[in-house]
PDB file of C-alpha atoms in Angstrom:
ATOM      1  CA  MET A   1    -293.803 -95.706-133.214  1.00 37.00           C
ATOM      2  CA  LEU A   2    -294.038 -99.357-131.936  1.00 34.00           C
ATOM      3  CA  ARG A   3    -291.814 -97.622-128.690  1.00 38.00           C
ATOM      4  CA  GLN A   4    -293.729 -95.149-127.663  1.00 38.00           C
ATOM      5  CA  VAL A   5    -296.999 -97.921-127.740  1.00 32.00           C
ATOM      6  CA  ARG A   6    -294.559-100.195-125.468  1.00 36.00           C
ATOM      7  CA  GLN A   7    -293.588 -97.293-122.899  1.00 38.00           C
ATOM      8  CA  LEU A   8    -297.130 -95.967-122.771  1.00 35.00           C
ATOM      9  CA  ALA A   9    -298.290-100.028-122.127  1.00 36.00           C
ATOM     10  CA  LEU A  10    -296.019 -99.848-119.278  1.00 34.00           C
ATOM     11  CA  ILE A  11    -297.398 -97.255-117.621  1.00 34.00           C
ATOM     12  CA  LEU A  12    -300.581 -98.215-118.201  1.00 33.00           C
ATOM     13  CA  ALA A  13    -299.262-100.835-116.191  1.00 35.00           C
ATOM     14  CA  ALA A  14    -297.769 -99.525-113.534  1.00 35.00           C
ATOM     15  CA  PHE A  15    -300.402 -97.070-112.756  1.00 35.00           C
ATOM     16  CA  GLY A  16    -303.387 -99.911-112.899  1.00 37.00           C
ATOM     17  CA  LEU A  17    -301.733-102.335-110.351  1.00 31.00           C
ATOM     18  CA  ALA A  18    -301.169 -99.861-108.953  1.00 29.00           C
ATOM     19  CA  GLY A  19    -303.549 -98.123-108.343  1.00 30.00           C
ATOM     20  CA  CYS A  20    -306.099-101.247-107.482  1.00 32.00           C
ATOM     21  CA  GLU A  21    -307.465-101.847-103.942  1.00 32.00           C
ATOM     22  CA  LYS A  22    -307.987-105.315-102.217  1.00 29.00           C
ATOM     23  CA  ALA A  23    -311.682-104.999-102.348  1.00 28.00           C
ATOM     24  CA  SER A  24    -311.895-102.551-105.561  1.00 25.00           C
ATOM     25  CA  THR A  25    -315.225-103.018-107.511  1.00 25.00           C
ATOM     26  CA  ALA A  26    -313.589-101.183-110.709  1.00 25.00           C
ATOM     27  CA  SER A  27    -310.760-102.485-110.944  1.00 26.00           C
ATOM     28  CA  ALA A  28    -307.767-100.977-112.743  1.00 26.00           C
ATOM     29  CA  ALA A  29    -306.569-104.512-114.141  1.00 29.00           C
ATOM     30  CA  PRO A  30    -307.922-105.741-117.397  1.00 30.00           C
ATOM     31  CA  THR A  31    -310.758-108.570-117.895  1.00 35.00           C
ATOM     32  CA  ALA A  32    -308.591-112.033-117.782  1.00 39.00           C
ATOM     33  CA  ALA A  33    -309.308-114.564-120.362  1.00 41.00           C
ATOM     34  CA  ALA A  34    -311.222-118.009-119.024  1.00 44.00           C
ATOM     35  CA  GLY A  35    -308.396-120.487-117.403  1.00 44.00           C
ATOM     36  CA  SER A  36    -306.343-117.305-117.446  1.00 51.00           C
ATOM     37  CA  LYS A  37    -305.524-117.427-113.492  1.00 63.00           C
ATOM     38  CA  PRO A  38    -306.333-120.884-112.618  1.00 62.00           C
ATOM     39  CA  ASP A  39    -304.509-120.468-109.598  1.00 84.00           C
ATOM     40  CA  ALA A  40    -307.225-117.945-107.988  1.00 92.00           C
ATOM     41  CA  PHE A  41    -310.609-119.616-108.329  1.00 94.00           C
ATOM     42  CA  GLU A  42    -312.304-122.197-109.854  1.00 93.00           C
ATOM     43  CA  LEU A  43    -316.053-121.758-111.747  1.00 94.00           C
ATOM     44  CA  LYS A  44    -318.500-124.409-112.358  1.00 94.00           C
ATOM     45  CA  VAL A  45    -321.823-124.512-114.208  1.00 93.00           C
ATOM     46  CA  THR A  46    -323.856-128.146-114.484  1.00 91.00           C
ATOM     47  CA  GLY A  47    -327.983-128.448-115.654  1.00 87.00           C
ATOM     48  CA  PRO A  48    -329.872-131.488-115.101  1.00 86.00           C
ATOM     49  CA  GLN A  49    -328.676-133.321-117.260  1.00 79.00           C
ATOM     50  CA  SER A  50    -332.765-133.835-118.542  1.00 79.00           C
ATOM     51  CA  ALA A  51    -335.356-132.142-118.058  1.00 83.00           C
ATOM     52  CA  THR A  52    -339.435-131.736-118.952  1.00 80.00           C
ATOM     53  CA  SER A  53    -340.933-129.499-120.811  1.00 75.00           C
ATOM     54  CA  GLU A  54    -343.374-129.115-117.998  1.00 73.00           C
ATOM     55  CA  GLN A  55    -341.409-129.185-115.043  1.00 77.00           C
ATOM     56  CA  GLY A  56    -338.340-127.097-116.930  1.00 81.00           C
ATOM     57  CA  GLY A  57    -334.676-127.232-114.471  1.00 88.00           C
ATOM     58  CA  GLU A  58    -332.126-125.516-112.818  1.00 91.00           C
ATOM     59  CA  LEU A  59    -328.918-124.319-113.669  1.00 92.00           C
ATOM     60  CA  VAL A  60    -326.100-125.075-111.195  1.00 94.00           C
ATOM     61  CA  ILE A  61    -323.455-122.084-110.513  1.00 95.00           C
ATOM     62  CA  GLN A  62    -320.138-122.829-108.012  1.00 95.00           C
ATOM     63  CA  LEU A  63    -317.533-120.412-108.069  1.00 95.00           C
ATOM     64  CA  ALA A  64    -314.638-120.868-105.376  1.00 94.00           C
ATOM     65  CA  ALA A  65    -311.296-118.612-105.143  1.00 93.00           C
ATOM     66  CA  LYS A  66    -308.022-120.672-104.480  1.00 92.00           C
ATOM     67  CA  PRO A  67    -306.168-120.897-101.408  1.00 91.00           C
ATOM     68  CA  GLY A  68    -304.658-116.874-101.224  1.00 90.00           C
ATOM     69  CA  TYR A  69    -308.145-115.811-102.633  1.00 93.00           C
ATOM     70  CA  LYS A  70    -311.538-114.770-101.596  1.00 94.00           C
ATOM     71  CA  ILE A  71    -315.116-114.159-103.244  1.00 93.00           C
ATOM     72  CA  ASN A  72    -315.064-110.296-103.649  1.00 92.00           C
ATOM     73  CA  ALA A  73    -318.153-109.203-101.310  1.00 90.00           C
ATOM     74  CA  GLU A  74    -318.009-105.542-102.597  1.00 91.00           C
ATOM     75  CA  TYR A  75    -318.757-106.772-106.648  1.00 94.00           C
ATOM     76  CA  PRO A  76    -321.809-107.451-107.940  1.00 94.00           C
ATOM     77  CA  HIS A  77    -321.723-111.374-109.304  1.00 94.00           C
ATOM     78  CA  ASN A  78    -324.143-112.374-111.481  1.00 96.00           C
ATOM     79  CA  PHE A  79    -325.409-114.813-114.498  1.00 96.00           C
ATOM     80  CA  ARG A  80    -326.772-112.901-117.526  1.00 96.00           C
ATOM     81  CA  PRO A  81    -327.972-115.732-120.128  1.00 95.00           C
ATOM     82  CA  GLU A  82    -328.246-115.840-123.524  1.00 92.00           C
ATOM     83  CA  LYS A  83    -331.244-114.665-125.060  1.00 83.00           C
ATOM     84  CA  ASP A  84    -331.401-117.407-127.639  1.00 75.00           C
ATOM     85  CA  SER A  85    -329.733-120.306-125.277  1.00 74.00           C
ATOM     86  CA  GLY A  86    -332.623-123.047-126.004  1.00 76.00           C
ATOM     87  CA  VAL A  87    -334.009-122.584-122.514  1.00 88.00           C
ATOM     88  CA  GLN A  88    -336.217-119.685-121.431  1.00 89.00           C
ATOM     89  CA  PHE A  89    -334.813-117.858-117.859  1.00 91.00           C
ATOM     90  CA  ASP A  90    -336.894-115.169-116.131  1.00 88.00           C
ATOM     91  CA  ALA A  91    -335.288-112.582-115.810  1.00 92.00           C
ATOM     92  CA  PRO A  92    -332.130-111.342-117.787  1.00 94.00           C
ATOM     93  CA  LYS A  93    -330.110-111.030-115.170  1.00 95.00           C
ATOM     94  CA  PHE A  94    -329.441-113.049-111.991  1.00 94.00           C
ATOM     95  CA  GLU A  95    -327.698-112.360-108.377  1.00 93.00           C
ATOM     96  CA  LEU A  96    -325.850-114.503-108.137  1.00 91.00           C
ATOM     97  CA  THR A  97    -325.053-114.034-104.372  1.00 84.00           C
ATOM     98  CA  ALA A  98    -329.272-113.335-104.253  1.00 81.00           C
ATOM     99  CA  GLY A  99    -330.570-116.518-102.315  1.00 78.00           C
ATOM    100  CA  GLY A 100    -326.793-118.217-103.061  1.00 84.00           C
ATOM    101  CA  THR A 101    -325.035-120.048-100.444  1.00 91.00           C
ATOM    102  CA  LYS A 102    -321.408-118.762 -98.574  1.00 90.00           C
ATOM    103  CA  THR A 103    -318.830-120.486 -97.755  1.00 91.00           C
ATOM    104  CA  PRO A 104    -316.340-118.841 -95.303  1.00 86.00           C
ATOM    105  CA  CYS A 105    -312.564-119.000 -96.205  1.00 85.00           C
ATOM    106  CA  GLU A 106    -310.769-121.782 -93.332  1.00 84.00           C
ATOM    107  CA  LYS A 107    -308.139-118.570 -92.025  1.00 84.00           C
ATOM    108  CA  LYS A 108    -310.642-116.017 -92.083  1.00 87.00           C
ATOM    109  CA  ALA A 109    -314.851-116.415 -91.978  1.00 85.00           C
ATOM    110  CA  GLU A 110    -315.255-113.013 -92.158  1.00 85.00           C
ATOM    111  CA  ASP A 111    -314.758-113.581 -96.215  1.00 87.00           C
ATOM    112  CA  THR A 112    -316.553-115.964 -98.770  1.00 90.00           C
ATOM    113  CA  CYS A 113    -314.291-118.952-100.399  1.00 89.00           C
ATOM    114  CA  ARG A 114    -316.743-120.265-101.860  1.00 94.00           C
ATOM    115  CA  LEU A 115    -320.316-119.473-103.386  1.00 94.00           C
ATOM    116  CA  GLU A 116    -323.127-121.611-104.936  1.00 95.00           C
ATOM    117  CA  THR A 117    -326.313-120.499-106.622  1.00 94.00           C
ATOM    118  CA  ARG A 118    -329.593-122.027-108.289  1.00 94.00           C
ATOM    119  CA  VAL A 119    -330.701-120.352-111.217  1.00 93.00           C
ATOM    120  CA  PRO A 120    -334.564-121.816-112.744  1.00 92.00           C
ATOM    121  CA  PHE A 121    -335.361-122.379-115.967  1.00 91.00           C
ATOM    122  CA  THR A 122    -337.956-122.763-118.578  1.00 89.00           C
ATOM    123  CA  ALA A 123    -337.448-126.035-121.264  1.00 84.00           C
ATOM    124  CA  THR A 124    -339.209-124.543-124.392  1.00 81.00           C
ATOM    125  CA  ALA A 125    -338.271-127.186-127.247  1.00 83.00           C
ATOM    126  CA  LYS A 126    -337.548-130.653-126.108  1.00 85.00           C
ATOM    127  CA  GLY A 127    -334.652-132.556-127.715  1.00 88.00           C
ATOM    128  CA  GLU A 128    -331.191-131.863-127.004  1.00 89.00           C
ATOM    129  CA  GLN A 129    -331.384-127.802-125.786  1.00 88.00           C
ATOM    130  CA  GLN A 130    -327.923-124.838-124.407  1.00 88.00           C
ATOM    131  CA  ALA A 131    -328.492-123.402-120.834  1.00 90.00           C
ATOM    132  CA  SER A 132    -325.644-120.894-122.030  1.00 92.00           C
ATOM    133  CA  GLY A 133    -324.526-116.828-120.576  1.00 94.00           C
ATOM    134  CA  VAL A 134    -322.164-116.079-118.666  1.00 96.00           C
ATOM    135  CA  VAL A 135    -320.810-115.675-114.776  1.00 96.00           C
ATOM    136  CA  ALA A 136    -319.569-111.957-114.176  1.00 96.00           C
ATOM    137  CA  PHE A 137    -317.253-112.209-111.171  1.00 96.00           C
ATOM    138  CA  SER A 138    -314.638-110.959-109.062  1.00 95.00           C
ATOM    139  CA  VAL A 139    -312.054-112.716-106.055  1.00 95.00           C
ATOM    140  CA  CYS A 140    -308.829-110.986-104.480  1.00 93.00           C
ATOM    141  CA  ASN A 141    -305.499-111.725-102.644  1.00 92.00           C
ATOM    142  CA  ASP A 142    -303.650-109.147-100.894  1.00 89.00           C
ATOM    143  CA  ASP A 143    -302.292-107.771-103.985  1.00 91.00           C
ATOM    144  CA  VAL A 144    -305.111-107.696-107.065  1.00 92.00           C
ATOM    145  CA  CYS A 145    -308.630-108.149-107.305  1.00 93.00           C
ATOM    146  CA  LEU A 146    -309.428-109.814-110.676  1.00 94.00           C
ATOM    147  CA  ILE A 147    -312.428-109.161-112.176  1.00 94.00           C
ATOM    148  CA  GLU A 148    -313.962-112.011-114.734  1.00 95.00           C
ATOM    149  CA  LYS A 149    -316.396-111.784-117.102  1.00 95.00           C
ATOM    150  CA  ILE A 150    -316.687-116.223-118.432  1.00 95.00           C
ATOM    151  CA  PRO A 151    -319.491-117.270-120.947  1.00 95.00           C
ATOM    152  CA  VAL A 152    -320.866-121.014-119.955  1.00 94.00           C
ATOM    153  CA  THR A 153    -323.486-123.311-121.908  1.00 91.00           C
ATOM    154  CA  THR A 154    -324.005-126.655-121.058  1.00 90.00           C
ATOM    155  CA  THR A 155    -326.379-129.322-122.565  1.00 89.00           C
ATOM    156  CA  VAL A 156    -329.824-130.251-121.389  1.00 88.00           C
ATOM    157  CA  ARG A 157    -331.999-133.279-122.697  1.00 87.00           C
ATOM    158  CA  VAL A 158    -335.308-131.396-122.390  1.00 87.00           C
ATOM    159  CA  ASN A 159    -337.662-134.876-122.428  1.00 84.00           C
TER     160      ASN A 159
END
């Protein structure tokens, strides 16, 4: 039985890799765990050190494709806030490319290698609050497209 499972896994892996196209939004490769391909991308999510309950603040989401990779232009990159986050977001999902700043790749200007987006929030209570959610994105090279869904949290001091 174990031998059959191993054979099936090898067959699925072979077909999955063979079916993945460079800029595909539906990659056959499994979603990688956070930090599993440190040579492919860098993701940073930061918030203000402090915010006020009247003005709120914004998260800054920065995605950079590392050399040899590009940001997949066909994937719907987004940030989905956690419902029980310590701050309130205006929408259940934010498209990262809408209103974001795109930086072209050095070697191929039609490709994007950096993406930065600001996501506004409102503070609902004073004190240390957590701004949490999941960033979904995809980066590709000539052989594979990686689809990532990475949970992120940053602490904001609300005055």
